[in-house]
Amino acid sequence: MDLRFGDSKPTDEERAAVDALLGPPESSWEGADRDEMRAADLRWARGGREARDRRDQLLPGLHAVNDRVGWISEGALDYLCRRLTVPPSEAYGVATFYAMFSVKPRPATVLHVCTDLACAAAGAGALCAGIESRLGPGSGVSVERSPCLGLCERAPAALTIRAGEPVRTAVSAPATVDAAVLAATAPDAAPDEPPAAMAVPQAGDTTLTLLRRVGVADPESLDDYRAHGGYAALRRAFALGPAGVIREVTDSGLVGRGGAAFPTGRKWQATASQPDRPHHLVCNADESEPGTFKDRVIMEGDPYALVEAMTIAAYATGAHKGYLYLRGEYPRALHRMRYAIDRARARGLLGDDILGQGFAFDIEIRRGAGAYICGEETALFSSIEGYRGEPRSKPPFPVEKGLFGKPTVENNVETLVNVLPVLTMGAPAYAAIGTERSTGPKLFCVSGSVGRPGVYEVPFGATLGELLELADVRDGLRAVLLGGAAGGFVRADELDIPLTFEGTREAGTTLGSGVVMAFDDTVPLPRLLLRIAQFFRDESCGQCVPCRVGTVRQEEALTRIVERTGAGAAGDIALLREVGSAMRDASICGLGQTAWNAVESAIDRLGAYE
């Protein structure tokens, strides 16, 4: 592709897709017809500075074209770059950064088949082979092997995306060859997705805190949400004032649920105290860790809870604009959140004067496009701003200079919805749940070799064995992966580990974001570890050498071990330890720092290659 402005022209569909997002161009400098604009454009060039300020519309613009046509041509990219005054070389770098985009021609229908851990254990390899044999080159469908689609409780999973106006999607999970082919060739005939409550085996349990409305209240009804206690927390927040809300959150002991476990109250206070304005709020709903799907279930089953929680966080930290960065692989969550935001805005619960309190706040959804690294907060900021989703060095920290260089508070979905019970029941009552150092309820995503996979809510301090008993773990359990691909394995005789941040740390593993993936003795562990290594190789952004090179060396060594029979593994294991240590010590962000964790734990705790 020519990385300069060239003579390629967008098609009418591509132009319409961009114009629907940005509005019609005002001059030929922005891509309007030169003959029509010649008289005005010869006098002055307009809109350059304003266009540069819209750089953050690059990712939505790429989505607009990809959704309408199915791929991004040179002419479409050139037109989008003219509209935003973005160098084509930079836009090309952004477009090729994301797995869901293509800059090469492909059919309008793309079938993504998950091949990650839970799906691999459930037969994704055979599923892919069967689909590929049915949908050959002339089928009009592009079959792509995909990393985790966030449908682990219904593995194996497939997602069909058919470009057009409007774009159409269909989920097949658990997928069969016939069901996936039907969804790809006739998405309108594909069966509807099961309700979100199907992913919550505890649905309807009145003792639940975070999941109590899922399967009980209509997720699309604001009135139903309010009838089940919705917006009581926001009213109490207005009664307490911003400082009072932060004090309550701090006293509750709430920490981030994304894996880092940073105290939420401290983060909010640090942002609120910054004199630089404006402040921003970002909700990280880009859960791409293999085995994680709790945020999806909340957004599909209780979307207004997230809207309310984001409003409270914004009120406490002085933010008037919030961004919900949502996984591109979650079409139903996208629909539910868009609808909930629109309804809340129409009812005065978002906008210029929320509940008559004089507080202005609104939410904008930004879609991801298939990049695990964008789960890292600074990479997420870069993605929203219209750049490649590459992490930034710290300091400065996001509370000082985050999104658009302004103070920013970033929390994931589970962390934010925990704020609601903190305010409704009070900090002391909330802190009484769980343990002294890990307070409150916790959501766990249980999948793999269990009879009842799904999202479970238990108080911190429950043991791994108790959680697996709820999920009906199958006989022949060999190992459990905690924390996802970036986590660690534990043995089947270590199920008494308490599920707390400190308990898992003392046990030499990690709680992470709450992934609990069980594997029985039918799962080939060496190939599972190789799939983890392939995942990190694919998802490394390539910015730093330890991760860019280390993930490749790790995969190569594991490939040699899997393909080799007999002696010789000891040398590769020694190499893996050396490479893993270098990645852990020298990588810029958590991806490289944790890419060796699961493999190391499998070698040391499970004797994977003995």
PDB file of C-alpha atoms in Angstrom, residues 256-368:
ATOM      1  CA  GLY A 256      -9.355  -2.882  41.377  1.00  0.00           C
ATOM      2  CA  ARG A 257     -10.760  -6.126  40.037  1.00  0.00           C
ATOM      3  CA  GLY A 258      -8.699  -6.204  36.855  1.00  0.00           C
ATOM      4  CA  GLY A 259      -5.721  -7.929  38.468  1.00  0.00           C
ATOM      5  CA  ALA A 260      -3.546  -5.086  39.756  1.00  0.00           C
ATOM      6  CA  ALA A 261      -5.636  -4.685  42.957  1.00  0.00           C
ATOM      7  CA  PHE A 262      -4.848  -0.972  43.362  1.00  0.00           C
ATOM      8  CA  PRO A 263      -7.036   0.773  45.980  1.00  0.00           C
ATOM      9  CA  THR A 264      -9.913   2.409  44.114  1.00  0.00           C
ATOM     10  CA  GLY A 265     -10.391   5.245  46.613  1.00  0.00           C
ATOM     11  CA  ARG A 266      -6.739   6.288  46.321  1.00  0.00           C
ATOM     12  CA  LYS A 267      -6.961   6.350  42.544  1.00  0.00           C
ATOM     13  CA  TRP A 268     -10.116   8.461  42.633  1.00  0.00           C
ATOM     14  CA  GLN A 269      -8.666  10.867  45.204  1.00  0.00           C
ATOM     15  CA  ALA A 270      -5.464  11.294  43.202  1.00  0.00           C
ATOM     16  CA  THR A 271      -7.465  12.162  40.089  1.00  0.00           C
ATOM     17  CA  ALA A 272      -9.925  14.449  41.847  1.00  0.00           C
ATOM     18  CA  SER A 273      -7.120  16.485  43.441  1.00  0.00           C
ATOM     19  CA  GLN A 274      -5.398  17.305  40.152  1.00  0.00           C
ATOM     20  CA  PRO A 275      -5.741  21.016  39.280  1.00  0.00           C
ATOM     21  CA  ASP A 276      -5.359  20.367  35.543  1.00  0.00           C
ATOM     22  CA  ARG A 277      -8.694  20.217  33.718  1.00  0.00           C
ATOM     23  CA  PRO A 278     -10.686  18.563  32.246  1.00  0.00           C
ATOM     24  CA  HIS A 279     -10.681  15.227  34.054  1.00  0.00           C
ATOM     25  CA  HIS A 280     -11.635  12.079  32.165  1.00  0.00           C
ATOM     26  CA  LEU A 281     -13.227   8.785  33.157  1.00  0.00           C
ATOM     27  CA  VAL A 282     -12.506   5.596  31.218  1.00  0.00           C
ATOM     28  CA  CYS A 283     -14.255   2.286  31.793  1.00  0.00           C
ATOM     29  CA  ASN A 284     -12.106  -0.571  30.564  1.00  0.00           C
ATOM     30  CA  ALA A 285     -14.510  -3.155  29.118  1.00  0.00           C
ATOM     31  CA  ASP A 286     -11.896  -4.672  26.822  1.00  0.00           C
ATOM     32  CA  GLU A 287     -11.577  -7.921  28.763  1.00  0.00           C
ATOM     33  CA  SER A 288      -9.464  -9.989  26.388  1.00  0.00           C
ATOM     34  CA  GLU A 289      -7.783 -12.338  28.847  1.00  0.00           C
ATOM     35  CA  PRO A 290      -8.527 -15.903  27.697  1.00  0.00           C
ATOM     36  CA  GLY A 291     -11.139 -17.301  30.051  1.00  0.00           C
ATOM     37  CA  THR A 292     -12.600 -13.930  31.110  1.00  0.00           C
ATOM     38  CA  PHE A 293     -16.234 -13.031  30.376  1.00  0.00           C
ATOM     39  CA  LYS A 294     -17.652 -11.465  33.564  1.00  0.00           C
ATOM     40  CA  ASP A 295     -17.748  -7.915  32.203  1.00  0.00           C
ATOM     41  CA  ARG A 296     -19.665  -9.154  29.172  1.00  0.00           C
ATOM     42  CA  VAL A 297     -22.270 -10.800  31.406  1.00  0.00           C
ATOM     43  CA  ILE A 298     -22.733  -7.615  33.448  1.00  0.00           C
ATOM     44  CA  MET A 299     -23.116  -5.421  30.357  1.00  0.00           C
ATOM     45  CA  GLU A 300     -25.553  -7.846  28.753  1.00  0.00           C
ATOM     46  CA  GLY A 301     -27.529  -8.631  31.896  1.00  0.00           C
ATOM     47  CA  ASP A 302     -27.402  -5.399  33.947  1.00  0.00           C
ATOM     48  CA  PRO A 303     -26.266  -2.536  31.681  1.00  0.00           C
ATOM     49  CA  TYR A 304     -27.847   0.292  33.667  1.00  0.00           C
ATOM     50  CA  ALA A 305     -25.717  -0.675  36.672  1.00  0.00           C
ATOM     51  CA  LEU A 306     -22.606   0.247  34.717  1.00  0.00           C
ATOM     52  CA  VAL A 307     -24.131   3.527  33.531  1.00  0.00           C
ATOM     53  CA  GLU A 308     -24.989   4.444  37.123  1.00  0.00           C
ATOM     54  CA  ALA A 309     -21.584   3.394  38.440  1.00  0.00           C
ATOM     55  CA  MET A 310     -19.734   5.423  35.793  1.00  0.00           C
ATOM     56  CA  THR A 311     -21.860   8.451  36.689  1.00  0.00           C
ATOM     57  CA  ILE A 312     -20.904   8.102  40.365  1.00  0.00           C
ATOM     58  CA  ALA A 313     -17.203   7.734  39.518  1.00  0.00           C
ATOM     59  CA  ALA A 314     -17.355  10.816  37.307  1.00  0.00           C
ATOM     60  CA  TYR A 315     -19.124  12.835  40.018  1.00  0.00           C
ATOM     61  CA  ALA A 316     -16.509  11.866  42.600  1.00  0.00           C
ATOM     62  CA  THR A 317     -13.516  12.652  40.388  1.00  0.00           C
ATOM     63  CA  GLY A 318     -14.814  15.770  38.633  1.00  0.00           C
ATOM     64  CA  ALA A 319     -15.114  14.230  35.171  1.00  0.00           C
ATOM     65  CA  HIS A 320     -17.803  15.372  32.767  1.00  0.00           C
ATOM     66  CA  LYS A 321     -17.023  12.972  29.917  1.00  0.00           C
ATOM     67  CA  GLY A 322     -16.718   9.216  30.174  1.00  0.00           C
ATOM     68  CA  TYR A 323     -15.502   6.677  27.635  1.00  0.00           C
ATOM     69  CA  LEU A 324     -16.632   3.062  27.647  1.00  0.00           C
ATOM     70  CA  TYR A 325     -13.981   1.098  25.751  1.00  0.00           C
ATOM     71  CA  LEU A 326     -15.815  -2.080  24.753  1.00  0.00           C
ATOM     72  CA  ARG A 327     -14.478  -5.229  23.088  1.00  0.00           C
ATOM     73  CA  GLY A 328     -15.212  -5.412  19.382  1.00  0.00           C
ATOM     74  CA  GLU A 329     -16.170  -9.080  19.806  1.00  0.00           C
ATOM     75  CA  TYR A 330     -19.157  -8.255  22.054  1.00  0.00           C
ATOM     76  CA  PRO A 331     -22.028  -7.289  19.704  1.00  0.00           C
ATOM     77  CA  ARG A 332     -24.851  -7.902  22.181  1.00  0.00           C
ATOM     78  CA  ALA A 333     -23.080  -6.005  24.973  1.00  0.00           C
ATOM     79  CA  LEU A 334     -22.595  -3.134  22.525  1.00  0.00           C
ATOM     80  CA  HIS A 335     -26.315  -3.102  21.701  1.00  0.00           C
ATOM     81  CA  ARG A 336     -27.348  -3.261  25.358  1.00  0.00           C
ATOM     82  CA  MET A 337     -24.970  -0.507  26.469  1.00  0.00           C
ATOM     83  CA  ARG A 338     -25.952   1.796  23.595  1.00  0.00           C
ATOM     84  CA  TYR A 339     -29.612   1.338  24.438  1.00  0.00           C
ATOM     85  CA  ALA A 340     -29.044   1.876  28.164  1.00  0.00           C
ATOM     86  CA  ILE A 341     -27.031   5.052  27.587  1.00  0.00           C
ATOM     87  CA  ASP A 342     -29.676   6.436  25.225  1.00  0.00           C
ATOM     88  CA  ARG A 343     -32.497   5.680  27.675  1.00  0.00           C
ATOM     89  CA  ALA A 344     -30.599   7.163  30.603  1.00  0.00           C
ATOM     90  CA  ARG A 345     -29.903  10.297  28.585  1.00  0.00           C
ATOM     91  CA  ALA A 346     -33.555  10.609  27.579  1.00  0.00           C
ATOM     92  CA  ARG A 347     -34.654  10.324  31.222  1.00  0.00           C
ATOM     93  CA  GLY A 348     -32.257  12.935  32.589  1.00  0.00           C
ATOM     94  CA  LEU A 349     -29.851  10.434  34.114  1.00  0.00           C
ATOM     95  CA  LEU A 350     -27.103  11.499  31.736  1.00  0.00           C
ATOM     96  CA  GLY A 351     -26.608  14.928  30.227  1.00  0.00           C
ATOM     97  CA  ASP A 352     -26.332  18.522  31.445  1.00  0.00           C
ATOM     98  CA  ASP A 353     -28.327  18.338  34.688  1.00  0.00           C
ATOM     99  CA  ILE A 354     -28.464  14.827  36.141  1.00  0.00           C
ATOM    100  CA  LEU A 355     -31.353  14.398  38.592  1.00  0.00           C
ATOM    101  CA  GLY A 356     -31.570  18.174  38.867  1.00  0.00           C
ATOM    102  CA  GLN A 357     -28.267  18.324  40.749  1.00  0.00           C
ATOM    103  CA  GLY A 358     -26.470  20.588  38.286  1.00  0.00           C
ATOM    104  CA  PHE A 359     -23.924  17.883  37.463  1.00  0.00           C
ATOM    105  CA  ALA A 360     -23.163  17.275  33.778  1.00  0.00           C
ATOM    106  CA  PHE A 361     -21.860  13.954  32.541  1.00  0.00           C
ATOM    107  CA  ASP A 362     -22.195  11.832  29.424  1.00  0.00           C
ATOM    108  CA  ILE A 363     -20.786   8.561  28.127  1.00  0.00           C
ATOM    109  CA  GLU A 364     -19.352   7.740  24.719  1.00  0.00           C
ATOM    110  CA  ILE A 365     -18.759   4.166  23.618  1.00  0.00           C
ATOM    111  CA  ARG A 366     -15.520   3.366  21.824  1.00  0.00           C
ATOM    112  CA  ARG A 367     -15.177  -0.076  20.275  1.00  0.00           C
ATOM    113  CA  GLY A 368     -11.989  -2.050  20.391  1.00  0.00           C
TER     114      GLY A 368
END
